[in-house]
Tab-separated table of N, CA and C in Angstrom:
chain	number	residue	atom	x	y	z
E	10	MET	N	168.211	272.516	-37.432
E	10	MET	CA	167.840	271.788	-36.299
E	10	MET	C	166.320	271.785	-36.150
E	11	MET	N	165.727	272.789	-36.632
E	11	MET	CA	164.288	272.865	-36.600
E	11	MET	C	163.685	271.756	-37.419
E	12	GLU	N	164.339	271.428	-38.388
E	12	GLU	CA	163.842	270.342	-39.214
E	12	GLU	C	163.894	269.029	-38.440
E	13	LEU	N	164.904	268.926	-37.677
E	13	LEU	CA	165.066	267.724	-36.888
E	13	LEU	C	163.950	267.618	-35.855
E	14	LEU	N	163.557	268.764	-35.278
E	14	LEU	CA	162.492	268.759	-34.301
E	14	LEU	C	161.151	268.557	-34.968
E	15	ALA	N	161.039	268.851	-36.209
E	15	ALA	CA	159.781	268.700	-36.912
E	15	ALA	C	159.591	267.271	-37.419
E	16	ASP	N	160.641	266.510	-37.442
E	16	ASP	CA	160.546	265.139	-37.959
E	16	ASP	C	159.920	264.235	-36.893
E	17	GLU	N	158.978	263.439	-37.289
E	17	GLU	CA	158.261	262.570	-36.341
E	17	GLU	C	159.122	261.420	-35.851
E	18	HIS	N	160.070	261.011	-36.603
E	18	HIS	CA	160.969	259.929	-36.176
E	18	HIS	C	161.829	260.399	-35.017
E	19	THR	N	162.201	261.622	-35.055
E	19	THR	CA	163.020	262.171	-33.990
E	19	THR	C	162.232	262.142	-32.694
E	20	TRP	N	160.985	262.586	-32.726
E	20	TRP	CA	160.144	262.587	-31.523
E	20	TRP	C	159.865	261.154	-31.054
E	21	LEU	N	159.798	260.293	-31.963
E	21	LEU	CA	159.586	258.883	-31.587
E	21	LEU	C	160.800	258.365	-30.822
E	22	VAL	N	161.996	258.670	-31.289
E	22	VAL	CA	163.228	258.242	-30.642
E	22	VAL	C	163.344	258.910	-29.280
E	23	ILE	N	163.054	260.223	-29.223
E	23	ILE	CA	163.139	260.961	-27.957
E	23	ILE	C	162.140	260.376	-26.956
E	24	SER	N	160.940	260.085	-27.396
E	24	SER	CA	159.908	259.526	-26.515
E	24	SER	C	160.327	258.139	-26.015
E	25	PHE	N	160.891	257.411	-26.899
E	25	PHE	CA	161.293	256.050	-26.516
E	25	PHE	C	162.422	256.106	-25.491
E	26	VAL	N	163.426	256.961	-25.706
E	26	VAL	CA	164.553	257.102	-24.788
E	26	VAL	C	164.042	257.606	-23.441
E	27	ALA	N	163.091	258.547	-23.461
E	27	ALA	CA	162.532	259.080	-22.211
E	27	ALA	C	161.781	257.964	-21.478
E	28	PHE	N	161.045	257.183	-22.237
E	28	PHE	CA	160.311	256.070	-21.614
E	28	PHE	C	161.282	255.091	-20.968
E	29	LEU	N	162.374	254.772	-21.676
E	29	LEU	CA	163.364	253.853	-21.133
E	29	LEU	C	164.009	254.435	-19.879
E	30	ALA	N	164.280	255.716	-19.870
E	30	ALA	CA	164.901	256.358	-18.708
E	30	ALA	C	163.960	256.301	-17.514
E	31	VAL	N	162.676	256.593	-17.731
E	31	VAL	CA	161.697	256.564	-16.639
E	31	VAL	C	161.504	255.116	-16.180
E	32	ALA	N	161.398	254.214	-17.142
E	32	ALA	CA	161.198	252.813	-16.793
E	32	ALA	C	162.408	252.287	-16.026
E	33	TRP	N	163.588	252.719	-16.447
E	33	TRP	CA	164.801	252.288	-15.759
E	33	TRP	C	164.853	252.857	-14.354
E	34	ARG	N	164.499	254.072	-14.231
E	34	ARG	CA	164.569	254.759	-12.941
E	34	ARG	C	163.596	254.132	-11.941
E	35	PHE	N	162.362	253.900	-12.361
E	35	PHE	CA	161.360	253.415	-11.415
E	35	PHE	C	161.171	251.885	-11.466
E	36	GLY	N	161.501	251.261	-12.542
E	36	GLY	CA	161.244	249.821	-12.679
E	36	GLY	C	162.481	248.958	-12.583
E	37	LYS	N	163.649	249.612	-12.445
E	37	LYS	CA	164.904	248.866	-12.398
E	37	LYS	C	164.899	247.862	-11.237
E	38	ASP	N	164.533	248.299	-10.071
E	38	ASP	CA	164.554	247.406	-8.909
E	38	ASP	C	163.581	246.236	-9.090
E	39	ALA	N	162.404	246.538	-9.599
E	39	ALA	CA	161.406	245.482	-9.800
E	39	ALA	C	161.883	244.484	-10.856
E	40	ILE	N	162.441	245.000	-11.933
E	40	ILE	CA	162.931	244.124	-13.011
E	40	ILE	C	164.090	243.274	-12.498
E	41	LEU	N	165.030	243.921	-11.780
E	41	LEU	CA	166.168	243.177	-11.246
E	41	LEU	C	165.706	242.137	-10.217
E	42	LYS	N	164.687	242.499	-9.431
E	42	LYS	CA	164.155	241.569	-8.446
E	42	LYS	C	163.535	240.349	-9.133
E	43	VAL	N	162.768	240.596	-10.188
E	43	VAL	CA	162.159	239.493	-10.949
E	43	VAL	C	163.247	238.635	-11.581
E	44	LEU	N	164.257	239.276	-12.167
E	44	LEU	CA	165.352	238.531	-12.795
E	44	LEU	C	166.140	237.734	-11.748
E	45	ASP	N	166.408	238.365	-10.579
E	45	ASP	CA	167.117	237.645	-9.518
E	45	ASP	C	166.305	236.444	-9.029
E	46	GLY	N	164.999	236.616	-8.909
E	46	GLY	CA	164.128	235.506	-8.505
E	46	GLY	C	164.176	234.376	-9.520
E	47	ARG	N	164.124	234.764	-10.772
E	47	ARG	CA	164.170	233.751	-11.844
E	47	ARG	C	165.522	233.034	-11.841
E	48	ILE	N	166.610	233.798	-11.624
E	48	ILE	CA	167.950	233.204	-11.556
E	48	ILE	C	168.027	232.224	-10.382
E	49	ALA	N	167.456	232.618	-9.245
E	49	ALA	CA	167.463	231.744	-8.066
E	49	ALA	C	166.678	230.462	-8.350
E	50	GLU	N	165.534	230.586	-9.022
E	50	GLU	CA	164.743	229.400	-9.381
E	50	GLU	C	165.534	228.467	-10.289
E	51	ILE	N	166.188	229.051	-11.269
E	51	ILE	CA	166.969	228.248	-12.214
E	51	ILE	C	168.125	227.555	-11.488
E	52	LYS	N	168.813	228.292	-10.573
E	52	LYS	CA	169.904	227.679	-9.804
E	52	LYS	C	169.378	226.519	-8.961
E	53	LYS	N	168.209	226.739	-8.343
E	53	LYS	CA	167.609	225.691	-7.518
E	53	LYS	C	167.266	224.464	-8.363
E	54	GLU	N	166.704	224.685	-9.543
E	54	GLU	CA	166.375	223.577	-10.442
E	54	GLU	C	167.635	222.844	-10.892
E	55	ILE	N	168.703	223.609	-11.146
E	55	ILE	CA	169.976	222.996	-11.548
E	55	ILE	C	170.526	222.141	-10.404
E	56	GLN	N	170.465	222.671	-9.164
E	56	GLN	CA	170.943	221.903	-8.014
E	56	GLN	C	170.108	220.632	-7.822
E	57	THR	N	168.781	220.783	-7.979
E	57	THR	CA	167.904	219.617	-7.855
E	57	THR	C	168.237	218.587	-8.932
E	58	ALA	N	168.439	219.058	-10.143
E	58	ALA	CA	168.782	218.153	-11.244
E	58	ALA	C	170.118	217.462	-10.973
E	59	GLU	N	171.083	218.213	-10.440
E	59	GLU	CA	172.391	217.630	-10.128
E	59	GLU	C	172.257	216.579	-9.023
E	60	THR	N	171.456	216.889	-8.000
E	60	THR	CA	171.224	215.930	-6.916
E	60	THR	C	170.559	214.666	-7.457
E	61	LEU	N	169.564	214.850	-8.306
E	61	LEU	CA	168.874	213.701	-8.904
E	61	LEU	C	169.820	212.880	-9.778
E	62	ARG	N	170.697	213.561	-10.507
E	62	ARG	CA	171.670	212.860	-11.348
E	62	ARG	C	172.611	212.015	-10.489
E	63	ILE	N	173.086	212.589	-9.378
E	63	ILE	CA	173.988	211.856	-8.479
E	63	ILE	C	173.264	210.653	-7.874
E	64	GLU	N	172.010	210.861	-7.436
E	64	GLU	CA	171.230	209.756	-6.875
E	64	GLU	C	170.997	208.666	-7.918
E	65	ALA	N	170.729	209.087	-9.149
E	65	ALA	CA	170.508	208.118	-10.224
E	65	ALA	C	171.781	207.313	-10.489
E	66	GLN	N	172.933	207.984	-10.467
E	66	GLN	CA	174.194	207.270	-10.670
E	66	GLN	C	174.447	206.278	-9.533
E	67	GLU	N	174.146	206.703	-8.293
E	67	GLU	CA	174.321	205.800	-7.154
E	67	GLU	C	173.389	204.596	-7.267
E	68	LEU	N	172.138	204.845	-7.646
E	68	LEU	CA	171.185	203.745	-7.827
E	68	LEU	C	171.641	202.803	-8.937
E	69	LEU	N	172.122	203.396	-10.029
E	69	LEU	CA	172.607	202.575	-11.137
E	69	LEU	C	173.769	201.695	-10.681
E	70	ALA	N	174.712	202.286	-9.947
E	70	ALA	CA	175.854	201.511	-9.458
E	70	ALA	C	175.382	200.416	-8.503
E	71	GLN	N	174.420	200.759	-7.645
E	71	GLN	CA	173.889	199.776	-6.698
E	71	GLN	C	173.205	198.628	-7.441
E	72	TYR	N	172.391	198.944	-8.435
E	72	TYR	CA	171.712	197.898	-9.197
E	72	TYR	C	172.697	197.062	-10.000
E	73	GLN	N	173.742	197.708	-10.510
E	73	GLN	CA	174.758	196.946	-11.237
E	73	GLN	C	175.472	195.968	-10.298
E	74	ARG	N	175.777	196.414	-9.056
E	74	ARG	CA	176.394	195.510	-8.077
E	74	ARG	C	175.452	194.355	-7.754
E	75	LYS	N	174.184	194.689	-7.531
E	75	LYS	CA	173.204	193.643	-7.226
E	75	LYS	C	173.084	192.660	-8.387
E	76	HIS	N	173.114	193.180	-9.608
E	76	HIS	CA	173.025	192.319	-10.792
E	76	HIS	C	174.235	191.388	-10.861
E	77	ARG	N	175.435	191.949	-10.623
E	77	ARG	CA	176.645	191.112	-10.633
E	77	ARG	C	176.570	190.041	-9.547
E	78	ASP	N	176.131	190.455	-8.353
E	78	ASP	CA	176.004	189.489	-7.251
E	78	ASP	C	174.987	188.408	-7.588
E	79	ALA	N	173.869	188.817	-8.177
E	79	ALA	CA	172.835	187.843	-8.554
E	79	ALA	C	173.369	186.879	-9.613
E	80	MET	N	174.138	187.394	-10.559
E	80	MET	CA	174.713	186.529	-11.597
E	80	MET	C	175.704	185.538	-10.975
E	81	LYS	N	176.522	186.020	-10.017
E	81	LYS	CA	177.458	185.117	-9.344
E	81	LYS	C	176.693	184.046	-8.578
E	82	ASP	N	175.646	184.468	-7.875
E	82	ASP	CA	174.829	183.501	-7.128
E	82	ASP	C	174.195	182.485	-8.071
E	83	ALA	N	173.685	182.968	-9.195
E	83	ALA	CA	173.057	182.062	-10.167
E	83	ALA	C	174.082	181.071	-10.714
E	84	GLU	N	175.283	181.555	-11.022
E	84	GLU	CA	176.330	180.663	-11.523
E	84	GLU	C	176.707	179.626	-10.464
E	85	LYS	N	176.780	180.062	-9.204
E	85	LYS	CA	177.105	179.136	-8.115
E	85	LYS	C	176.002	178.096	-7.962
E	86	ILE	N	174.751	178.533	-8.036
E	86	ILE	CA	173.625	177.605	-7.914
E	86	ILE	C	173.661	176.587	-9.048
E	87	ILE	N	173.944	177.061	-10.258
E	87	ILE	CA	174.016	176.157	-11.415
E	87	ILE	C	175.159	175.158	-11.236
E	88	ALA	N	176.318	175.658	-10.783
E	88	ALA	CA	177.462	174.758	-10.573
E	88	ALA	C	177.142	173.726	-9.495
E	89	ASP	N	176.517	174.180	-8.402
E	89	ASP	CA	176.137	173.244	-7.334
E	89	ASP	C	175.128	172.219	-7.840
E	90	ALA	N	174.184	172.678	-8.654
E	90	ALA	CA	173.177	171.762	-9.202
E	90	ALA	C	173.837	170.728	-10.113
E	91	LYS	N	174.812	171.170	-10.911
E	91	LYS	CA	175.520	170.230	-11.780
E	91	LYS	C	176.286	169.197	-10.953
E	92	LYS	N	176.949	169.684	-9.879
E	92	LYS	CA	177.677	168.755	-9.014
E	92	LYS	C	176.714	167.769	-8.369
E	93	GLY	N	175.583	168.287	-7.900
E	93	GLY	CA	174.582	167.413	-7.275
E	93	GLY	C	174.041	166.395	-8.255
E	94	ALA	N	173.775	166.835	-9.476
E	94	ALA	CA	173.260	165.922	-10.498
E	94	ALA	C	174.301	164.856	-10.832
E	95	GLU	N	175.567	165.270	-10.914
E	95	GLU	CA	176.637	164.311	-11.211
E	95	GLU	C	176.768	163.295	-10.078
E	96	ALA	N	176.700	163.791	-8.836
E	96	ALA	CA	176.783	162.884	-7.681
E	96	ALA	C	175.594	161.922	-7.674
E	97	SER	N	174.412	162.435	-7.979
E	97	SER	CA	173.216	161.580	-8.027
E	97	SER	C	173.342	160.538	-9.131
E	98	ARG	N	173.880	160.965	-10.279
E	98	ARG	CA	174.064	160.031	-11.388
E	98	ARG	C	175.038	158.925	-10.997
E	99	LYS	N	176.163	159.310	-10.379
E	99	LYS	CA	177.144	158.305	-9.963
E	99	LYS	C	176.549	157.372	-8.918
E	100	GLU	N	175.789	157.942	-7.999
E	100	GLU	CA	175.150	157.133	-6.956
E	100	GLU	C	174.157	156.151	-7.582
E	101	ALA	N	173.390	156.637	-8.550
E	101	ALA	CA	172.414	155.771	-9.223
E	101	ALA	C	173.127	154.673	-10.011
E	102	GLU	N	174.239	155.029	-10.669
E	102	GLU	CA	175.002	154.018	-11.409
E	102	GLU	C	175.555	152.958	-10.459
E	103	ALA	N	176.073	153.405	-9.310
E	103	ALA	CA	176.615	152.453	-8.335
E	103	ALA	C	175.507	151.551	-7.805
E	104	ALA	N	174.348	152.145	-7.509
E	104	ALA	CA	173.218	151.349	-7.013
E	104	ALA	C	172.761	150.353	-8.070
E	105	LEU	N	172.728	150.794	-9.328
E	105	LEU	CA	172.329	149.899	-10.418
E	105	LEU	C	173.329	148.757	-10.574
E	106	ALA	N	174.628	149.095	-10.525
E	106	ALA	CA	175.655	148.055	-10.654
E	106	ALA	C	175.550	147.059	-9.501
E	107	GLN	N	175.337	147.582	-8.296
E	107	GLN	CA	175.200	146.706	-7.131
E	107	GLN	C	173.956	145.825	-7.267
E	108	SER	N	172.877	146.412	-7.728
E	108	SER	CA	171.638	145.657	-7.924
E	108	SER	C	171.831	144.573	-8.979
E	109	MET	N	172.540	144.925	-10.055
E	109	MET	CA	172.785	143.943	-11.113
E	109	MET	C	173.671	142.808	-10.600
E	110	GLU	N	174.685	143.149	-9.785
E	110	GLU	CA	175.545	142.105	-9.227
E	110	GLU	C	174.735	141.189	-8.312
E	111	ARG	N	173.884	141.792	-7.480
E	111	ARG	CA	173.046	141.004	-6.576
E	111	ARG	C	172.107	140.117	-7.379
E	112	ARG	N	171.507	140.670	-8.418
E	112	ARG	CA	170.583	139.913	-9.269
E	112	ARG	C	171.327	138.773	-9.965
E	113	GLU	N	172.539	139.073	-10.442
E	113	GLU	CA	173.329	138.034	-11.104
E	113	GLU	C	173.678	136.917	-10.122
E	114	ALA	N	174.043	137.293	-8.880
E	114	ALA	CA	174.359	136.276	-7.867
E	114	ALA	C	173.125	135.432	-7.565
E	115	GLN	N	171.967	136.089	-7.483
E	115	GLN	CA	170.728	135.348	-7.240
E	115	GLN	C	170.443	134.383	-8.390
E	116	LEU	N	170.647	134.870	-9.612
E	116	LEU	CA	170.420	134.009	-10.775
E	116	LEU	C	171.404	132.844	-10.791
E	117	GLN	N	172.675	133.115	-10.453
E	117	GLN	CA	173.673	132.044	-10.405
E	117	GLN	C	173.273	130.999	-9.360
E	118	GLU	N	172.818	131.471	-8.195
E	118	GLU	CA	172.380	130.556	-7.140
E	118	GLU	C	171.174	129.744	-7.605
E	119	ARG	N	170.248	130.400	-8.267
E	119	ARG	CA	169.054	129.707	-8.771
E	119	ARG	C	169.444	128.651	-9.805
E	120	ILE	N	170.359	129.027	-10.705
E	120	ILE	CA	170.833	128.069	-11.719
E	120	ILE	C	171.497	126.880	-11.036
E	121	LYS	N	172.319	127.163	-10.004
E	121	LYS	CA	173.000	126.093	-9.281
E	121	LYS	C	171.985	125.154	-8.624
E	122	ARG	N	170.949	125.734	-7.986
E	122	ARG	CA	169.912	124.900	-7.361
E	122	ARG	C	169.175	124.078	-8.409
E	123	MET	N	168.887	124.709	-9.548
E	123	MET	CA	168.186	123.985	-10.614
E	123	MET	C	169.061	122.854	-11.149
E	124	GLU	N	170.386	123.115	-11.286
E	124	GLU	CA	171.301	122.065	-11.734
E	124	GLU	C	171.313	120.914	-10.732
E	125	GLN	N	171.399	121.262	-9.425
E	125	GLN	CA	171.400	120.220	-8.387
E	125	GLN	C	170.102	119.413	-8.424
E	126	ALA	N	168.973	120.135	-8.598
E	126	ALA	CA	167.681	119.444	-8.664
E	126	ALA	C	167.639	118.531	-9.881
E	127	ALA	N	168.152	119.032	-11.014
E	127	ALA	CA	168.155	118.218	-12.235
E	127	ALA	C	169.055	117.000	-12.056
E	128	ILE	N	170.230	117.217	-11.431
E	128	ILE	CA	171.150	116.097	-11.202
E	128	ILE	C	170.503	115.074	-10.277
E	129	SER	N	169.860	115.575	-9.201
E	129	SER	CA	169.180	114.650	-8.271
E	129	SER	C	168.087	113.883	-8.983
E	130	GLU	N	167.327	114.578	-9.785
E	130	GLU	CA	166.228	113.928	-10.508
E	130	GLU	C	166.773	112.886	-11.479
E	131	ILE	N	167.845	113.270	-12.177
E	131	ILE	CA	168.448	112.328	-13.125
E	131	ILE	C	169.014	111.122	-12.378
E	132	GLN	N	169.684	111.376	-11.238
E	132	GLN	CA	170.237	110.267	-10.453
E	132	GLN	C	169.117	109.364	-9.937
E	133	SER	N	168.049	109.983	-9.462
E	133	SER	CA	166.910	109.203	-8.962
E	133	SER	C	166.306	108.380	-10.091
E	134	TYR	N	166.148	109.035	-11.238
E	134	TYR	CA	165.589	108.332	-12.392
E	134	TYR	C	166.515	107.197	-12.818
E	135	ALA	N	167.834	107.493	-12.840
E	135	ALA	CA	168.810	106.467	-13.232
E	135	ALA	C	168.794	105.315	-12.232
E	136	ALA	N	168.680	105.644	-10.937
E	136	ALA	CA	168.644	104.585	-9.915
E	136	ALA	C	167.393	103.743	-10.082
E	137	ASP	N	166.247	104.407	-10.291
E	137	ASP	CA	165.000	103.663	-10.509
E	137	ASP	C	165.117	102.779	-11.747
E	138	LEU	N	165.668	103.358	-12.800
E	138	LEU	CA	165.824	102.611	-14.036
E	138	LEU	C	166.770	101.418	-13.829
E	139	ALA	N	167.859	101.664	-13.099
E	139	ALA	CA	168.818	100.587	-12.832
E	139	ALA	C	168.166	99.497	-11.989
E	140	MET	N	167.360	99.919	-11.009
E	140	MET	CA	166.662	98.939	-10.166
E	140	MET	C	165.695	98.110	-11.001
E	141	LYS	N	164.968	98.785	-11.855
E	141	LYS	CA	164.006	98.070	-12.699
E	141	LYS	C	164.736	97.119	-13.642
E	142	ALA	N	165.841	97.633	-14.223
E	142	ALA	CA	166.608	96.798	-15.145
E	142	ALA	C	167.218	95.616	-14.401
E	143	ALA	N	167.776	95.893	-13.224
E	143	ALA	CA	168.385	94.817	-12.434
E	143	ALA	C	167.323	93.818	-12.006
E	144	SER	N	166.185	94.338	-11.602
E	144	SER	CA	165.085	93.464	-11.189
E	144	SER	C	164.643	92.599	-12.352
E	145	LYS	N	164.557	93.196	-13.508
E	145	LYS	CA	164.139	92.465	-14.707
E	145	LYS	C	165.174	91.404	-15.047
E	146	ILE	N	166.450	91.809	-14.996
E	146	ILE	CA	167.523	90.871	-15.332
E	146	ILE	C	167.550	89.731	-14.317
E	147	VAL	N	167.467	90.088	-13.049
E	147	VAL	CA	167.522	89.066	-11.997
E	147	VAL	C	166.320	88.142	-12.114
E	148	SER	N	165.163	88.717	-12.334
E	148	SER	CA	163.969	87.874	-12.436
E	148	SER	C	164.035	86.982	-13.667
E	149	ASP	N	164.626	87.481	-14.743
E	149	ASP	CA	164.772	86.661	-15.940
E	149	ASP	C	165.794	85.548	-15.710
E	150	MET	N	166.841	85.777	-14.963
E	150	MET	CA	167.930	84.833	-14.791
E	150	MET	C	167.684	83.866	-13.632
E	151	LEU	N	167.036	84.318	-12.635
E	151	LEU	CA	166.888	83.472	-11.450
E	151	LEU	C	165.495	82.868	-11.401
E	152	ASP	N	165.500	81.780	-10.875
E	152	ASP	CA	164.185	81.178	-10.649
E	152	ASP	C	163.717	81.567	-9.260
E	153	LYS	N	162.590	81.058	-8.861
E	153	LYS	CA	161.963	81.452	-7.608
E	153	LYS	C	162.805	80.990	-6.430
E	154	LYS	N	163.343	79.821	-6.513
E	154	LYS	CA	164.095	79.249	-5.404
E	154	LYS	C	165.390	80.012	-5.179
E	155	THR	N	166.115	80.308	-6.172
E	155	THR	CA	167.370	81.035	-6.067
E	155	THR	C	167.108	82.442	-5.572
E	156	GLY	N	166.025	83.049	-5.990
E	156	GLY	CA	165.660	84.403	-5.552
E	156	GLY	C	165.379	84.433	-4.071
E	157	ASP	N	164.678	83.391	-3.585
E	157	ASP	CA	164.366	83.342	-2.154
E	157	ASP	C	165.649	83.201	-1.343
E	158	LYS	N	166.597	82.386	-1.844
E	158	LYS	CA	167.871	82.216	-1.150
E	158	LYS	C	168.636	83.539	-1.098
E	159	LEU	N	168.646	84.265	-2.163
E	159	LEU	CA	169.342	85.559	-2.206
E	159	LEU	C	168.711	86.543	-1.233
E	160	VAL	N	167.408	86.552	-1.137
E	160	VAL	CA	166.714	87.461	-0.221
E	160	VAL	C	167.068	87.097	1.206
E	161	GLU	N	167.076	85.785	1.531
E	161	GLU	CA	167.410	85.346	2.884
E	161	GLU	C	168.854	85.694	3.213
E	162	GLN	N	169.759	85.500	2.268
E	162	GLN	CA	171.171	85.820	2.478
E	162	GLN	C	171.344	87.321	2.701
E	163	SER	N	170.627	88.143	1.963
E	163	SER	CA	170.701	89.597	2.113
E	163	SER	C	170.184	90.018	3.468
E	164	ILE	N	169.133	89.364	3.935
E	164	ILE	CA	168.569	89.705	5.247
E	164	ILE	C	169.568	89.348	6.330
E	165	LYS	N	170.243	88.206	6.205
E	165	LYS	CA	171.245	87.802	7.195
E	165	LYS	C	172.411	88.783	7.195
E	166	ASP	N	172.887	89.151	6.026
E	166	ASP	CA	174.004	90.106	5.924
E	166	ASP	C	173.613	91.446	6.537
E	167	LEU	N	172.409	91.829	6.310
E	167	LEU	CA	171.919	93.107	6.814
E	167	LEU	C	171.818	93.081	8.327
E	168	SER	N	171.328	91.968	8.875
E	168	SER	CA	171.178	91.885	10.334
E	168	SER	C	172.545	91.838	11.010
E	169	THR	N	173.554	91.216	10.398
E	169	THR	CA	174.888	91.199	10.994
E	169	THR	C	175.542	92.576	10.909
E	170	GLN	N	175.260	93.305	9.907
E	170	GLN	CA	175.826	94.656	9.765
E	170	GLN	C	175.188	95.624	10.747
E	171	ILE	N	173.922	95.407	11.045
E	171	ILE	CA	173.209	96.302	11.964
E	171	ILE	C	173.691	96.062	13.384
E	172	HIS	N	173.907	94.786	13.779
E	172	HIS	CA	174.273	94.455	15.166
E	172	HIS	C	175.729	94.467	15.280
């Protein structure tokens, strides 16, 4: 056993165990207090992290709802815009068709007036031509005396018709 006491490793082990015993005896409360404080800090950080995680999930759900609502609103706006555009297109087509019908009626009326004017002009021209031809024929066929008699007879017929 003396050899054991003479060995330096033995004294090193004994010194270390004695140090641990003294440190445990006087430093146990301080060490446990530091460890308990650290445990409390870690628990607090875990609770904070859990609270933040829950808040983040709630925010995510809220933003997802808002996104869905915004998408529905956008789809509704697009559908309404398409309906409005279709209604405007139909209205424009109806207005164009009505305008074309009105324009066609105006053109038909104009053509009719032009036809009437042309017919009147042709009739007037034909009457003038007939008068000239008749005058030429009558003047060629009748002499002065017969012409005067015809004029007098026409004047008499005219005066009897008037009265």
